[in-house]
XYZ file of N, CA and C in Angstrom:
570
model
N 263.784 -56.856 4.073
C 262.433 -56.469 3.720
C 262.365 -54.965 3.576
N 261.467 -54.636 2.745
C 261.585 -53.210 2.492
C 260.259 -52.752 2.718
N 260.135 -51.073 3.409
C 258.642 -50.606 3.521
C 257.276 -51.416 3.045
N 257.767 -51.799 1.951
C 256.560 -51.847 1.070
C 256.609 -53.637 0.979
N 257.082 -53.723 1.231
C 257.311 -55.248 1.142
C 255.919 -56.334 1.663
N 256.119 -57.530 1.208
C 254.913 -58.496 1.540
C 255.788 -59.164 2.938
N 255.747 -60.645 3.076
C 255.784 -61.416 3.891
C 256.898 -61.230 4.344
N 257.600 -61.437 5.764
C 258.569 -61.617 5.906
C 258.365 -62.355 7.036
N 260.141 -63.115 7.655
C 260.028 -63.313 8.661
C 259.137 -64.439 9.659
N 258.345 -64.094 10.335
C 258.435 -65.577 11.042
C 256.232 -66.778 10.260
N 257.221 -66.821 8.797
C 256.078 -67.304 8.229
C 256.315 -68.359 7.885
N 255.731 -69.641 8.289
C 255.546 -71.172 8.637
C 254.073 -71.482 8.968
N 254.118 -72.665 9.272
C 252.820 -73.447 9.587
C 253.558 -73.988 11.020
N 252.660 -73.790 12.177
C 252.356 -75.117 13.185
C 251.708 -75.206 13.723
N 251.646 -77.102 14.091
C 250.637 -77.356 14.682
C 250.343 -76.754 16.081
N 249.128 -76.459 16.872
C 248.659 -76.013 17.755
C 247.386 -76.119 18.246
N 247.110 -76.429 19.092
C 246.108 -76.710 19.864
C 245.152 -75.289 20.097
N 243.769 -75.367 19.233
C 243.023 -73.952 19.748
C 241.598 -74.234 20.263
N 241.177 -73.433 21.209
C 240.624 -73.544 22.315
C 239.427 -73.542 21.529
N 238.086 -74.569 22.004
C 236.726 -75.385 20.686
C 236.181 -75.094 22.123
N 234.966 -74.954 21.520
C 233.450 -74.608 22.264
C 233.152 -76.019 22.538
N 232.135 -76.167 23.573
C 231.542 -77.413 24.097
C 231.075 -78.224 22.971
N 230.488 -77.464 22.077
C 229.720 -78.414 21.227
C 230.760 -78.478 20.002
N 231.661 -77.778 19.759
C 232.733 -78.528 18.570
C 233.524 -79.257 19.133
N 233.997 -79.177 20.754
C 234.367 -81.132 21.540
C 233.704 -82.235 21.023
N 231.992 -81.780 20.970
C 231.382 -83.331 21.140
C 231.557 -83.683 19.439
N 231.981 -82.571 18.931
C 231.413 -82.901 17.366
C 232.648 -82.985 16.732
N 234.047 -82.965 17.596
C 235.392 -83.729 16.766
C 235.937 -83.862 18.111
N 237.196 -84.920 17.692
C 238.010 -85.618 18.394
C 238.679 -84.804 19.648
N 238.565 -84.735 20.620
C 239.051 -83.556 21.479
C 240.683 -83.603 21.747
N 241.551 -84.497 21.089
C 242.783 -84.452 20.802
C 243.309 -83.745 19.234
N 242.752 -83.089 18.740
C 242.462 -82.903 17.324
C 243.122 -81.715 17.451
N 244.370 -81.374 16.499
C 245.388 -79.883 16.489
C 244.742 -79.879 14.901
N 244.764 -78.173 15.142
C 245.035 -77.438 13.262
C 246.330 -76.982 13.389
N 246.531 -76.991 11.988
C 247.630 -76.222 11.443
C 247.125 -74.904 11.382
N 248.082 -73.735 11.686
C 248.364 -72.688 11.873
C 249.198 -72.211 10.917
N 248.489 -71.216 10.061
C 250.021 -70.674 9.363
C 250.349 -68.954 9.528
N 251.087 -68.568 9.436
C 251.184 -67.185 10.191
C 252.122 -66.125 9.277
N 251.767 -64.901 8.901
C 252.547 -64.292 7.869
C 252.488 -63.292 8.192
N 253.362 -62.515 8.195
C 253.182 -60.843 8.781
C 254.247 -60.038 7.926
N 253.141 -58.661 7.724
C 253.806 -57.953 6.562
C 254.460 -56.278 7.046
N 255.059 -55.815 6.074
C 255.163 -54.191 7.210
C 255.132 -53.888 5.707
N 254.038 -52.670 5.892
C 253.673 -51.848 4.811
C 253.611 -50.226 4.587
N 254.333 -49.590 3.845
C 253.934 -47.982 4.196
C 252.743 -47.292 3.998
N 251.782 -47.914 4.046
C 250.480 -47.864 3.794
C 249.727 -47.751 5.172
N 248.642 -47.088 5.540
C 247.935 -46.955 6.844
C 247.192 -48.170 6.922
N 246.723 -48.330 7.745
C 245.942 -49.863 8.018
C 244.173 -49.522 7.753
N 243.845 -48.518 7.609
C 242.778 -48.379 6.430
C 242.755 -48.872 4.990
N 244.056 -48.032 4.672
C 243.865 -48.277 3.436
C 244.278 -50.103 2.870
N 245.187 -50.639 3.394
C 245.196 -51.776 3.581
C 244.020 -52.460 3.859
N 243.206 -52.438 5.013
C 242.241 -53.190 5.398
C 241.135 -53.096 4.405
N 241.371 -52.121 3.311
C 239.905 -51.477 2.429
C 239.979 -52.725 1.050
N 241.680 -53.008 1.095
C 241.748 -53.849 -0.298
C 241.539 -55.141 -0.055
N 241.296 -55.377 0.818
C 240.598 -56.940 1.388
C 239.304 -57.033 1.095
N 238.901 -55.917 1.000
C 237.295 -56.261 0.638
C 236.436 -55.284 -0.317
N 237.462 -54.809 -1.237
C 236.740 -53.871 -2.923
C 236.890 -54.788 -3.484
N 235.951 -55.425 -4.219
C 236.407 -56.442 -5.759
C 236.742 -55.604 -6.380
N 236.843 -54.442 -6.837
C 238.070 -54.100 -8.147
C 239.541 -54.704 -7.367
N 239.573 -54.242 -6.241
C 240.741 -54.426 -5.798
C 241.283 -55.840 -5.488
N 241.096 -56.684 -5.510
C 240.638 -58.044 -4.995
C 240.891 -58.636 -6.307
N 240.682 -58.274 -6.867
C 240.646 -58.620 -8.656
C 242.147 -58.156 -8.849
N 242.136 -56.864 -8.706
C 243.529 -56.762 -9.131
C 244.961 -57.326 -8.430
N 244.849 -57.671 -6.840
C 245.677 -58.409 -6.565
C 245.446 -59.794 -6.650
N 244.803 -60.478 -6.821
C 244.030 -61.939 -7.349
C 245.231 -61.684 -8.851
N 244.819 -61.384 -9.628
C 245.870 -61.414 -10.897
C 246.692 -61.482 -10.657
N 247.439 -60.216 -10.020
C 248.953 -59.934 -10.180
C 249.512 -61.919 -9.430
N 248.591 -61.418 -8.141
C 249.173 -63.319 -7.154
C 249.200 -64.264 -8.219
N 248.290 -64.715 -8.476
C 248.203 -65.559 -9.270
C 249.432 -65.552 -10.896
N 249.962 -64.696 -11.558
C 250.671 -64.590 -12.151
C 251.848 -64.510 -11.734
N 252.223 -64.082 -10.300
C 253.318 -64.390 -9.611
C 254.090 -66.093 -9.561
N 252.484 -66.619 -9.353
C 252.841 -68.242 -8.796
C 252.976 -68.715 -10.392
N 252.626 -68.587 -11.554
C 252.512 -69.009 -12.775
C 251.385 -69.736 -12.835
N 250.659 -69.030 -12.802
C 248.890 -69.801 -13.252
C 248.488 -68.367 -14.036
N 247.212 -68.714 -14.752
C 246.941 -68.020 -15.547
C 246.207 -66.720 -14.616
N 246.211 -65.329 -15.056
C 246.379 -64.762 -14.073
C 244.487 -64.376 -14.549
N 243.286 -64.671 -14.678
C 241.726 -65.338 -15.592
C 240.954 -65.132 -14.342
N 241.181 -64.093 -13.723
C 239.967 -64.264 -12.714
C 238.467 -64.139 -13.079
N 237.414 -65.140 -12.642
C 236.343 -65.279 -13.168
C 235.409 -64.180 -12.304
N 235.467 -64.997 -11.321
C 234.668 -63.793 -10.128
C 234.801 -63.416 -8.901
N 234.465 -62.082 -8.585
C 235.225 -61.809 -7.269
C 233.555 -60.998 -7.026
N 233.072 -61.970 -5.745
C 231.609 -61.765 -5.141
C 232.179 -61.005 -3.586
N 231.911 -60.034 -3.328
C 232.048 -59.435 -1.630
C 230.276 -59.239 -1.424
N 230.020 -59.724 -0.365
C 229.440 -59.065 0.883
C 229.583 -59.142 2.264
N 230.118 -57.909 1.707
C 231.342 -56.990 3.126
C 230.799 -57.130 4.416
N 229.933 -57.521 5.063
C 229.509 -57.519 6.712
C 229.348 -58.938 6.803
N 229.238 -58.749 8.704
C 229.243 -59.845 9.420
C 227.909 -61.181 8.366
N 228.286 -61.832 8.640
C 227.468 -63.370 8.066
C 227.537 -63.271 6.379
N 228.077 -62.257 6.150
C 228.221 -62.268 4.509
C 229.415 -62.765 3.775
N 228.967 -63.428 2.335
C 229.774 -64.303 1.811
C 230.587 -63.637 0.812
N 231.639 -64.175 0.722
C 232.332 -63.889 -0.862
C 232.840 -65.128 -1.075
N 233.034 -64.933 -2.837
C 233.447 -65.853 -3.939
C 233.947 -65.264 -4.852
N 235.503 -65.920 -4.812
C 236.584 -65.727 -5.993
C 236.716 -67.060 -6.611
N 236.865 -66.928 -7.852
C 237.147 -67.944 -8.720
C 238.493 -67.413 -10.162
N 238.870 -68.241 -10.383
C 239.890 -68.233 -11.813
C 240.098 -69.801 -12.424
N 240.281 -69.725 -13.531
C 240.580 -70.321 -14.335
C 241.601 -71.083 -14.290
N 242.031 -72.480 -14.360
C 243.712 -72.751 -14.474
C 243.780 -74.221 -15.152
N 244.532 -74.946 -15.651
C 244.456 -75.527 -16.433
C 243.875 -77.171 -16.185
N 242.996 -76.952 -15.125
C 242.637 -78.508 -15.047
C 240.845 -77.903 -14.289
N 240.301 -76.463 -14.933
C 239.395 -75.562 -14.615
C 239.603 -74.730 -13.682
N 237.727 -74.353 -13.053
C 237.579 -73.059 -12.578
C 238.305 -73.680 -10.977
N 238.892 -72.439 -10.177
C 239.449 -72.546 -9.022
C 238.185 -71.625 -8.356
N 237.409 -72.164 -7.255
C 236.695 -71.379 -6.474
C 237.170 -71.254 -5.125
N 236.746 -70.093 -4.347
C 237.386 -70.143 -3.244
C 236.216 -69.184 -2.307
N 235.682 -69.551 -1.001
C 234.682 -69.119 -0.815
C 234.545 -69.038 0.771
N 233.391 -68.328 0.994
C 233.861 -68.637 2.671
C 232.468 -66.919 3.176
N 232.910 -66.867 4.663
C 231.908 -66.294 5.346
C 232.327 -64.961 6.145
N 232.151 -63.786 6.135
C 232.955 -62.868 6.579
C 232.277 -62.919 8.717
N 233.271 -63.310 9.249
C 232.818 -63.634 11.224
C 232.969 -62.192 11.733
N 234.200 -61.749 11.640
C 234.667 -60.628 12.038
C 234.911 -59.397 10.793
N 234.296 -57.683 11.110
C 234.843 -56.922 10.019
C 235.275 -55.970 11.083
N 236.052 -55.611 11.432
C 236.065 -55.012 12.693
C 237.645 -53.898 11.785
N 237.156 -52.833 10.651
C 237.722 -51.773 10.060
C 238.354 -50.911 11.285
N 239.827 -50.525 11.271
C 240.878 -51.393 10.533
C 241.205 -52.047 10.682
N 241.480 -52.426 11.859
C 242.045 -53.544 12.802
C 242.127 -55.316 12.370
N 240.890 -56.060 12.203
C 240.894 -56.951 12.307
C 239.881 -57.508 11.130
N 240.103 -58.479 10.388
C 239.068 -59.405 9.114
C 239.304 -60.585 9.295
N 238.119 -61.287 10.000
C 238.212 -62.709 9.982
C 237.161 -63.672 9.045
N 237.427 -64.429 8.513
C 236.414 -65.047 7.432
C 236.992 -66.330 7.208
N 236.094 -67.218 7.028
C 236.146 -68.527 6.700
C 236.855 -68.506 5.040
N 237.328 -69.927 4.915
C 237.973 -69.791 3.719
C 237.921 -71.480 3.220
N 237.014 -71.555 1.756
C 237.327 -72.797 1.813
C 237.424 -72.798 0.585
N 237.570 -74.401 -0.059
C 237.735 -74.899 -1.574
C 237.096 -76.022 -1.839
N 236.733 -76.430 -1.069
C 235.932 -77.727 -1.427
C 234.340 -77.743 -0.333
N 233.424 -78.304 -0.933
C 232.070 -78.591 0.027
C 232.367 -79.157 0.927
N 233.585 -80.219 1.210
C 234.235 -81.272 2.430
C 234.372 -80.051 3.086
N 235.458 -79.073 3.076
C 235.990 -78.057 3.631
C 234.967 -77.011 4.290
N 233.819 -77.305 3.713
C 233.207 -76.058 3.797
C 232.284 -77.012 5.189
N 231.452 -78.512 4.951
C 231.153 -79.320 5.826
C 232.245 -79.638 6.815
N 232.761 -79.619 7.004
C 233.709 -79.086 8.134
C 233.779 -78.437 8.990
N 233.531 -76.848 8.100
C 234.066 -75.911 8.770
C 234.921 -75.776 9.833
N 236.162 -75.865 9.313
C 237.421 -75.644 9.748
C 238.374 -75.086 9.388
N 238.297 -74.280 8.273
C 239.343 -73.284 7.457
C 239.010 -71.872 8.190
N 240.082 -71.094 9.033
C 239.667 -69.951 9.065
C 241.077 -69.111 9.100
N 240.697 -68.035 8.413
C 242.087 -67.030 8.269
C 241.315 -65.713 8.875
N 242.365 -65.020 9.768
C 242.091 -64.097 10.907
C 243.072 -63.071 10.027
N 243.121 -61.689 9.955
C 243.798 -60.600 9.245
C 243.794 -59.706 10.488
N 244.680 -59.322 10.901
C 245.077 -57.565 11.771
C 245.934 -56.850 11.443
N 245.238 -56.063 11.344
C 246.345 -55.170 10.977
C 246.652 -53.715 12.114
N 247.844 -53.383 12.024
C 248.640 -52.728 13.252
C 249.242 -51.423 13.171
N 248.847 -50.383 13.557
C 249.327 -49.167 13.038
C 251.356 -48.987 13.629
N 252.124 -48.809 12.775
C 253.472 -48.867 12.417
C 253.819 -47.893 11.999
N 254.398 -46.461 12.799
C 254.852 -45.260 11.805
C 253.626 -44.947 11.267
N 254.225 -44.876 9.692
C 253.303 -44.113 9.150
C 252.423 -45.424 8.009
N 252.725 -46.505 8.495
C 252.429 -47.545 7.600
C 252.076 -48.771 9.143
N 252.128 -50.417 8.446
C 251.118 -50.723 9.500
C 251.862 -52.112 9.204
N 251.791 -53.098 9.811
C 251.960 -54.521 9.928
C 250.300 -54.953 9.470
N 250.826 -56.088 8.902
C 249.484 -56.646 8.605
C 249.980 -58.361 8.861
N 249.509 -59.048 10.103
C 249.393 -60.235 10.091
C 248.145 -61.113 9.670
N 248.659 -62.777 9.381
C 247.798 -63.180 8.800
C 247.797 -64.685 9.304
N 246.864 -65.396 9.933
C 246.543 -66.631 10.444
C 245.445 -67.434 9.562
N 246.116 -68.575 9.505
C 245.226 -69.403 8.763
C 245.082 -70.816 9.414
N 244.160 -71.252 10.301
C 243.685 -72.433 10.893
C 243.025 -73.297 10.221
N 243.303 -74.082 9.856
C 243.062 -75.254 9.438
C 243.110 -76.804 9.561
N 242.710 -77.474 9.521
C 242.417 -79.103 10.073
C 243.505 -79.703 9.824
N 244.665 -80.435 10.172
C 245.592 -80.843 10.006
C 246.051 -81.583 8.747
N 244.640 -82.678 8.441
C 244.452 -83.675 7.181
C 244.920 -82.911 5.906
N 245.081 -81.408 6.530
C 245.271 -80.705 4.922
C 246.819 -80.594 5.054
N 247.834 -80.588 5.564
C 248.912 -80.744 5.675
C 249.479 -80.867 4.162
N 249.495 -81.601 3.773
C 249.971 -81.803 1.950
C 249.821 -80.114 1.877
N 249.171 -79.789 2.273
C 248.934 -78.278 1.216
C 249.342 -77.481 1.655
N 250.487 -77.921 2.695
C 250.752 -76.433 3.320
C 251.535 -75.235 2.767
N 252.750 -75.711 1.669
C 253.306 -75.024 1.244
C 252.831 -74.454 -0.256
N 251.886 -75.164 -0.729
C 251.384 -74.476 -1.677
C 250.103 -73.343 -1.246
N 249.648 -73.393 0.380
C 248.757 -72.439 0.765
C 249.759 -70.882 1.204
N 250.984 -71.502 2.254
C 251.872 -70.678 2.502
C 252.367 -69.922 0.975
N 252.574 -70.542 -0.143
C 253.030 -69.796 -1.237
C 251.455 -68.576 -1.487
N 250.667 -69.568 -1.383
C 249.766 -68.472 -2.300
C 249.216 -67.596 -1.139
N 249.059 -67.274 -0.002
C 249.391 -66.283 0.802
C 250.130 -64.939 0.913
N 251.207 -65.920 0.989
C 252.334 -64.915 0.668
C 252.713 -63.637 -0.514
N 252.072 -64.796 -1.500
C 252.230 -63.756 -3.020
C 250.725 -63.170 -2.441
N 249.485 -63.248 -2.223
C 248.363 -61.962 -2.153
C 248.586 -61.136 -1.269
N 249.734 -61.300 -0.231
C 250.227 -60.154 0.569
C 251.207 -59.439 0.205
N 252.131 -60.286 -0.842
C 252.788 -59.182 -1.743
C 252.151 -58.415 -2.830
N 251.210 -59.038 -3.108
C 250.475 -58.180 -4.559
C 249.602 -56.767 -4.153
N 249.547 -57.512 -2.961
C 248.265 -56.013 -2.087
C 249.471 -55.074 -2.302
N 250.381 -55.248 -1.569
C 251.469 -53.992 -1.204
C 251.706 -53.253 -3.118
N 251.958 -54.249 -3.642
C 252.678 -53.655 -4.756
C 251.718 -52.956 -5.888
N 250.176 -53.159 -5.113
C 249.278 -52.909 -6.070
C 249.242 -51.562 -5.353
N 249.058 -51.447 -4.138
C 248.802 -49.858 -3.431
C 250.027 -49.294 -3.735
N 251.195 -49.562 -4.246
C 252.416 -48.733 -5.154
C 251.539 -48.554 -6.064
N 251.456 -49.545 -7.200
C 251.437 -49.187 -8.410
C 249.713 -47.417 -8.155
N 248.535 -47.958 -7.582
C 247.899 -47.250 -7.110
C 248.763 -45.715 -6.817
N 249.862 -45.827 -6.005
C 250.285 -44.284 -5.424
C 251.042 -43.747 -6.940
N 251.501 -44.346 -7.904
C 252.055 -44.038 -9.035
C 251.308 -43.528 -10.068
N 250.463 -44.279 -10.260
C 249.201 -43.891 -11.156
C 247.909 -42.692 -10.827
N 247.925 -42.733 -9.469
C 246.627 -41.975 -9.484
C 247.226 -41.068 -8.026
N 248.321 -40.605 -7.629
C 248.544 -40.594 -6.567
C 247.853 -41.112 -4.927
N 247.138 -42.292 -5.171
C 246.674 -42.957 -4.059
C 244.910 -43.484 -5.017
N 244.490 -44.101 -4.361
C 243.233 -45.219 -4.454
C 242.148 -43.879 -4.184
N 241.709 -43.884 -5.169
C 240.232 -42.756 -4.627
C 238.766 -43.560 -4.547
């Protein structure tokens, strides 16, 4: 792995048991594991500036493309909605050949730089649920930062794990390679 690099290292899915409030016991099975998936990056980038491209839609847009053209889908992003604080929503969508891909969810935690936690879903089931959640920290490293990434989810989604683990992976490589292309072009993100 190199400075600048996306995922490396100990990135998988498992199952695990996480600790539910009284009233999400009574309201699912209290033997009930999510899948866990876990990705951690080392970046020469500060954990500001990292933590900032999680939540600019220009920026969001631009690694949304590059990911998405990584995996071979059309790289057509339709819309990229932020509102950046606690209880606020965003919505990304693109194009791909069987339609629009939406992807949507609730920002819990903004806790700059450190930590972005937000719901994440794709379907109204998913969203009636509520059980998709991806946790972001990021870690000051030298002069650059680790950025891990957790994604909890309901087990039933299993089928999808490696096509979620893929598309993860590539928006944590596209961030990195976009804050290159960024230090090349403009000497850094203004």
């Amino acid at each position: 792995m190199t400075s600048a690099s996306g995922p490396a290292g100990s990135t998988r899915w498992k199952r695990c048991s996480r600790p539910r409030t009284n009233r999400q016991e009574k309201e699912r099975n209290c033997d009930a594991q999510d899948l866990r998936r876990r990705s951690h990056s080392l970046l020469r980038f500060p954990p500001e500036r990292v933590f900032d491209a999680w939540l600019d839609p220009d920026r969001i847009r631009a690694w949304s493309e590059m990911a998405l053209d990584e995996n071979g889908l059309p790289a057509d992003v339709r819309r990229v909605e932020v509102d950046a604080r606690i209880g606020g929503r965003f919505t990304f969508s693109d194009m791909r050949p069987e339609g629009e891909a939406v992807h949507w969810g609730t920002y819990l935690a903004i806790d700059r730089p450190r930590k972005l936690v937000f719901t994440w879903f794709t379907s109204e089931e998913e969203e009636m649920e509520n059980n998709s959640t991806v946790t972001v920290t990021f870690e000051p490293a030298g002069t650059g930062c680790t950025v891990a990434l957790v994604h909890e989810m309901d087990p039933k989604w299993a089928q999808y794990e490696k096509q979620v683990e893929k598309g993860w992976g590539a928006m944590l490589d596209m961030q990195a390679r976009l804050l290159i292309e960024e230090d090349k072009t403009f000497g850094g993100y203004s």
